[in-house]
Amino acid sequence: MGQTTSTGSDASSWLRPLSAARGPLVERGDRVVHTARRLGELMSGRPPGVTGHQWNTASRATVDFVVCDGGTRRPVFAVEFTTSAGTPEDHRGIRMRDAVYAAVGLEVLRIRSATLLPDPHGRRVVEYLIDARGYTAGLSEWSDPVDAVTERPVGFRDIVGRLPDGRSGQVNDLGAIARVGAVEAYVARQLVDPIVRGLHVRWQDGPAEGWAWVEVRPGRCLVERVLLEEHRFACGVDATRLAGDLAVAAIGERLRRFDAGEPDLVARGDLGRDFERLRARRDEMAHGFEFDHLTFD
């Protein structure tokens, strides 16, 4: 392992403005979004507390999305997509990147999913995070009402509006389009049940986890799981609900691929056994387990 650099007084000062030469992917409010940037581009050299070995490995890694302040162009947060499982080498690379992120205090959200990818899903997720964080920051400035008529605004996830199918519902549910797609697939006789079911939990000192499933054939289900790892990061919405919504969105992506061939399905009994193993770990969950009512008979 190499030697560490000297300690700096302001870790975030190591974050540098991103060059506009390649241009941002999108500008949204007071944020600009860059895609596929090398981690080393985000910083002015090796930050304090990072070994030479960590830096040499991590600095060459690609960061899927970097969200910058529109004025200073300095990174505010980053979003990574990765598969739920990985090789030992993948895990070592993640640990080294996390060491670098921590050294400069950069906020990072890592999304683990077998289905959701930077392209085509990443942009929508990043825009959602920008909007949710901005909305929630505005709520923090809201003072208590001075009369019984004035009410505090609802949270970002609970805003009601017009859904894609014309009904009224929570428009900031990232799984809403997938739920409509499941109904359409049921009408087209591609599913035996139109309802996408799910659950979400928060592990103590760990990620938020969301599951979603829909019955495609009698006793056989399409299943998706998503993990959200927040490193100094605030989603602007409850991360457990967001993990659940993203799992539903992943179901929607799988439904759109039906024409490509028969999907990999999970026996309902196997899903039930996975559920029982999850429920048995309730003591490891930060906010308990709220899904005892679910059955897989």
XYZ file of C-alpha atoms in Angstrom:
297
model
C 0.000 0.000 0.000
C 1.243 3.497 -0.769
C 1.729 6.362 1.617
C -1.172 8.636 2.444
C -1.148 12.324 1.693
C -1.076 14.959 4.374
C -4.358 15.857 6.001
C -6.229 18.851 4.623
C -8.542 21.116 6.607
C -11.376 21.097 4.073
C -11.869 17.780 2.319
C -14.457 19.155 -0.112
C -11.900 21.641 -1.469
C -10.380 18.708 -3.353
C -13.455 18.594 -5.586
C -12.821 20.609 -8.719
C -15.140 22.109 -11.350
C -15.861 19.760 -14.223
C -14.822 20.936 -17.647
C -17.672 22.071 -19.869
C -15.786 20.948 -22.975
C -17.759 17.705 -23.190
C -20.925 19.428 -22.030
C -23.409 18.225 -19.419
C -26.009 15.567 -20.145
C -28.751 17.843 -18.866
C -29.283 21.055 -16.928
C -32.056 20.950 -14.339
C -32.744 23.894 -12.080
C -29.484 24.930 -10.462
C -27.834 21.574 -11.212
C -25.943 20.252 -14.219
C -25.537 16.533 -14.819
C -22.490 14.902 -16.385
C -22.294 11.274 -17.375
C -19.487 8.701 -17.580
C -16.721 10.759 -15.976
C -13.548 9.263 -14.576
C -13.434 9.613 -10.813
C -10.018 11.251 -11.111
C -11.580 14.107 -13.114
C -13.632 15.108 -10.071
C -10.662 15.890 -7.837
C -7.503 17.952 -7.765
C -5.160 15.035 -7.249
C -5.003 12.388 -4.554
C -6.955 13.547 -1.486
C -5.754 13.232 2.116
C -6.153 9.819 3.709
C -6.141 7.927 0.411
C -3.259 5.584 -0.327
C -1.471 5.567 -3.636
C -2.833 2.109 -4.400
C -6.406 3.190 -3.671
C -6.034 6.307 -5.791
C -4.387 4.577 -8.748
C -7.226 2.074 -8.895
C -10.186 4.305 -8.042
C -9.203 7.331 -10.119
C -9.536 5.317 -13.334
C -13.059 4.122 -12.494
C -16.023 5.576 -14.379
C -18.683 7.393 -12.375
C -22.045 6.940 -14.082
C -23.537 10.337 -13.163
C -22.022 13.410 -11.524
C -24.397 16.184 -10.467
C -22.723 19.571 -10.136
C -23.662 22.980 -8.808
C -24.745 25.108 -11.750
C -22.733 28.077 -10.522
C -19.434 26.614 -9.351
C -19.571 23.467 -11.542
C -18.197 21.518 -8.581
C -19.627 18.042 -7.910
C -22.494 17.910 -5.403
C -23.302 14.209 -5.594
C -22.703 11.132 -7.719
C -24.881 8.182 -8.698
C -23.546 4.740 -9.564
C -25.384 1.752 -11.004
C -24.076 -1.739 -10.382
C -25.387 -5.283 -10.410
C -26.725 -6.902 -7.255
C -23.889 -9.429 -7.291
C -20.313 -8.915 -8.364
C -16.914 -10.532 -8.416
C -14.437 -10.098 -5.537
C -12.530 -7.736 -7.826
C -15.683 -5.648 -8.312
C -16.154 -5.414 -4.543
C -12.538 -4.340 -4.035
C -12.976 -1.626 -6.635
C -16.103 -0.358 -4.880
C -14.313 -0.242 -1.518
C -11.487 1.790 -3.044
C -13.894 4.219 -4.681
C -15.772 4.581 -1.406
C -12.524 5.425 0.376
C -11.899 8.225 -2.119
C -15.478 9.511 -1.957
C -15.298 9.576 1.838
C -11.973 11.426 1.818
C -13.525 14.378 -0.029
C -16.991 14.119 1.543
C -18.757 13.550 -1.772
C -22.349 12.347 -1.484
C -22.919 9.105 -3.389
C -25.934 6.930 -4.110
C -25.199 3.429 -5.388
C -28.088 1.559 -7.003
C -27.708 -2.209 -7.148
C -30.007 -3.836 -9.673
C -29.751 -6.642 -12.186
C -32.057 -4.763 -14.574
C -31.765 -0.997 -14.098
C -28.815 0.438 -16.027
C -27.238 3.878 -16.499
C -28.625 3.841 -20.032
C -31.588 4.065 -20.439
C -32.775 4.342 -16.815
C -30.182 6.552 -15.159
C -31.185 9.964 -16.443
C -34.762 9.650 -15.162
C -33.548 8.520 -11.742
C -31.021 11.353 -11.446
C -33.583 13.967 -12.485
C -35.956 12.523 -9.881
C -33.288 12.816 -7.179
C -32.532 16.428 -8.106
C -36.228 17.319 -7.950
C -36.861 15.406 -4.709
C -33.856 16.913 -2.938
C -34.772 20.412 -4.095
C -38.387 20.035 -3.009
C -37.415 18.621 0.384
C -34.872 21.394 0.935
C -37.707 23.860 0.420
C -39.833 22.037 2.992
C -37.073 22.404 5.575
C -37.606 26.163 5.390
C -41.346 25.797 5.992
C -42.361 27.186 9.367
C -45.174 25.800 11.496
C -48.579 27.087 10.348
C -49.891 30.082 12.220
C -53.509 29.067 11.792
C -55.612 25.933 11.529
C -56.242 26.438 7.802
C -52.648 26.468 6.577
C -51.190 22.983 6.231
C -47.627 21.853 5.719
C -47.089 20.640 2.122
C -46.956 16.893 1.549
C -43.684 15.128 0.894
C -42.381 14.839 -2.660
C -43.315 11.160 -3.023
C -46.903 11.838 -1.888
C -47.795 14.606 -4.353
C -51.021 13.664 -6.135
C -51.648 14.361 -9.797
C -52.617 12.728 -13.073
C -51.086 9.291 -13.723
C -50.161 7.923 -17.182
C -53.448 5.989 -17.394
C -55.489 9.109 -16.649
C -56.296 8.258 -13.046
C -55.377 10.414 -10.076
C -52.511 9.150 -7.931
C -49.000 9.736 -6.614
C -47.161 11.105 -9.628
C -43.717 10.782 -8.053
C -43.959 7.018 -7.725
C -41.254 5.785 -10.115
C -43.133 2.504 -10.387
C -46.381 4.081 -11.621
C -45.743 3.467 -15.325
C -44.772 -0.146 -14.612
C -48.019 -0.709 -12.717
C -49.980 0.554 -15.721
C -47.877 -1.680 -17.964
C -48.737 -4.706 -15.830
C -52.456 -4.042 -16.260
C -51.977 -3.740 -20.024
C -49.978 -6.987 -20.071
C -52.763 -8.696 -18.129
C -55.357 -7.496 -20.628
C -53.103 -8.864 -23.393
C -53.054 -12.212 -21.519
C -49.335 -12.030 -20.826
C -49.904 -12.153 -17.047
C -52.280 -14.098 -14.825
C -52.429 -11.266 -12.265
C -52.301 -7.525 -13.058
C -51.054 -6.435 -9.623
C -47.364 -5.746 -9.021
C -46.708 -6.524 -5.371
C -43.735 -5.499 -3.297
C -42.049 -4.761 -0.010
C -39.216 -2.614 1.275
C -36.950 -2.669 4.316
C -34.060 -0.714 5.782
C -31.109 -2.622 7.206
C -29.405 -1.284 10.323
C -26.335 0.682 9.225
C -26.920 -0.722 5.768
C -28.812 -0.264 2.517
C -32.473 0.133 1.770
C -33.869 -2.887 -0.055
C -36.923 -3.151 -2.272
C -38.604 -6.222 -3.758
C -41.271 -6.381 -6.458
C -42.982 -9.296 -8.150
C -45.850 -10.079 -10.495
C -47.353 -13.476 -11.350
C -46.760 -14.287 -15.018
C -47.777 -17.950 -15.149
C -49.781 -19.786 -12.487
C -47.388 -20.178 -9.562
C -44.447 -18.517 -11.352
C -43.393 -14.898 -10.862
C -41.214 -12.215 -12.346
C -39.103 -10.926 -9.424
C -36.856 -7.885 -9.015
C -34.765 -6.684 -6.084
C -33.049 -3.303 -5.731
C -30.585 -2.127 -3.085
C -29.855 1.547 -2.405
C -26.581 2.343 -0.661
C -26.445 5.933 0.595
C -23.031 7.355 1.402
C -23.545 10.736 3.126
C -26.511 10.985 0.748
C -30.116 12.093 1.219
C -32.549 10.969 -1.486
C -35.131 13.666 -0.767
C -37.666 10.866 -0.221
C -37.739 7.834 2.060
C -35.009 5.627 0.599
C -36.876 2.429 1.486
C -39.912 3.521 -0.523
C -37.634 4.609 -3.358
C -35.979 1.175 -3.385
C -39.424 -0.395 -3.630
C -40.475 1.962 -6.432
C -37.301 1.203 -8.379
C -37.900 -2.528 -7.997
C -41.354 -2.012 -9.520
C -39.791 0.071 -12.309
C -37.429 -2.841 -12.981
C -40.462 -5.131 -13.309
C -41.806 -2.709 -15.903
C -38.556 -2.918 -17.852
C -38.754 -6.720 -17.811
C -42.359 -6.604 -19.040
C -41.290 -4.479 -22.003
C -38.860 -7.239 -22.993
C -41.496 -9.963 -23.201
C -41.421 -9.928 -26.991
C -37.745 -10.926 -26.849
C -38.598 -14.315 -25.350
C -39.757 -16.124 -22.241
C -38.463 -14.339 -19.111
C -36.693 -16.047 -16.227
C -39.379 -16.768 -13.648
C -39.251 -17.731 -9.968
C -41.561 -20.341 -8.475
C -43.949 -18.728 -6.006
C -42.921 -21.292 -3.385
C -39.259 -20.315 -3.771
C -40.188 -16.650 -3.463
C -42.133 -17.500 -0.319
C -39.094 -19.208 1.198
C -36.960 -16.157 0.366
C -39.600 -14.042 2.085
C -39.499 -16.207 5.221
C -35.711 -15.888 5.371
C -36.055 -12.119 5.052
C -38.727 -11.950 7.754
C -36.567 -14.032 10.113
C -33.986 -11.223 10.026
C -36.365 -8.557 11.317
C -34.071 -7.839 14.280
C -31.448 -6.620 11.805
C -33.839 -4.076 10.297
C -33.744 -0.435 11.297
C -37.494 0.174 11.341
C -38.933 -3.273 11.857
C -40.794 -5.383 9.323
C -44.195 -4.199 8.103
C -45.112 -6.986 5.689
C -46.204 -9.904 7.863
C -49.557 -9.841 6.071
C -48.023 -11.114 2.815
C -48.536 -14.769 1.919
C -47.264 -16.983 -0.892
C -49.623 -19.958 -0.585
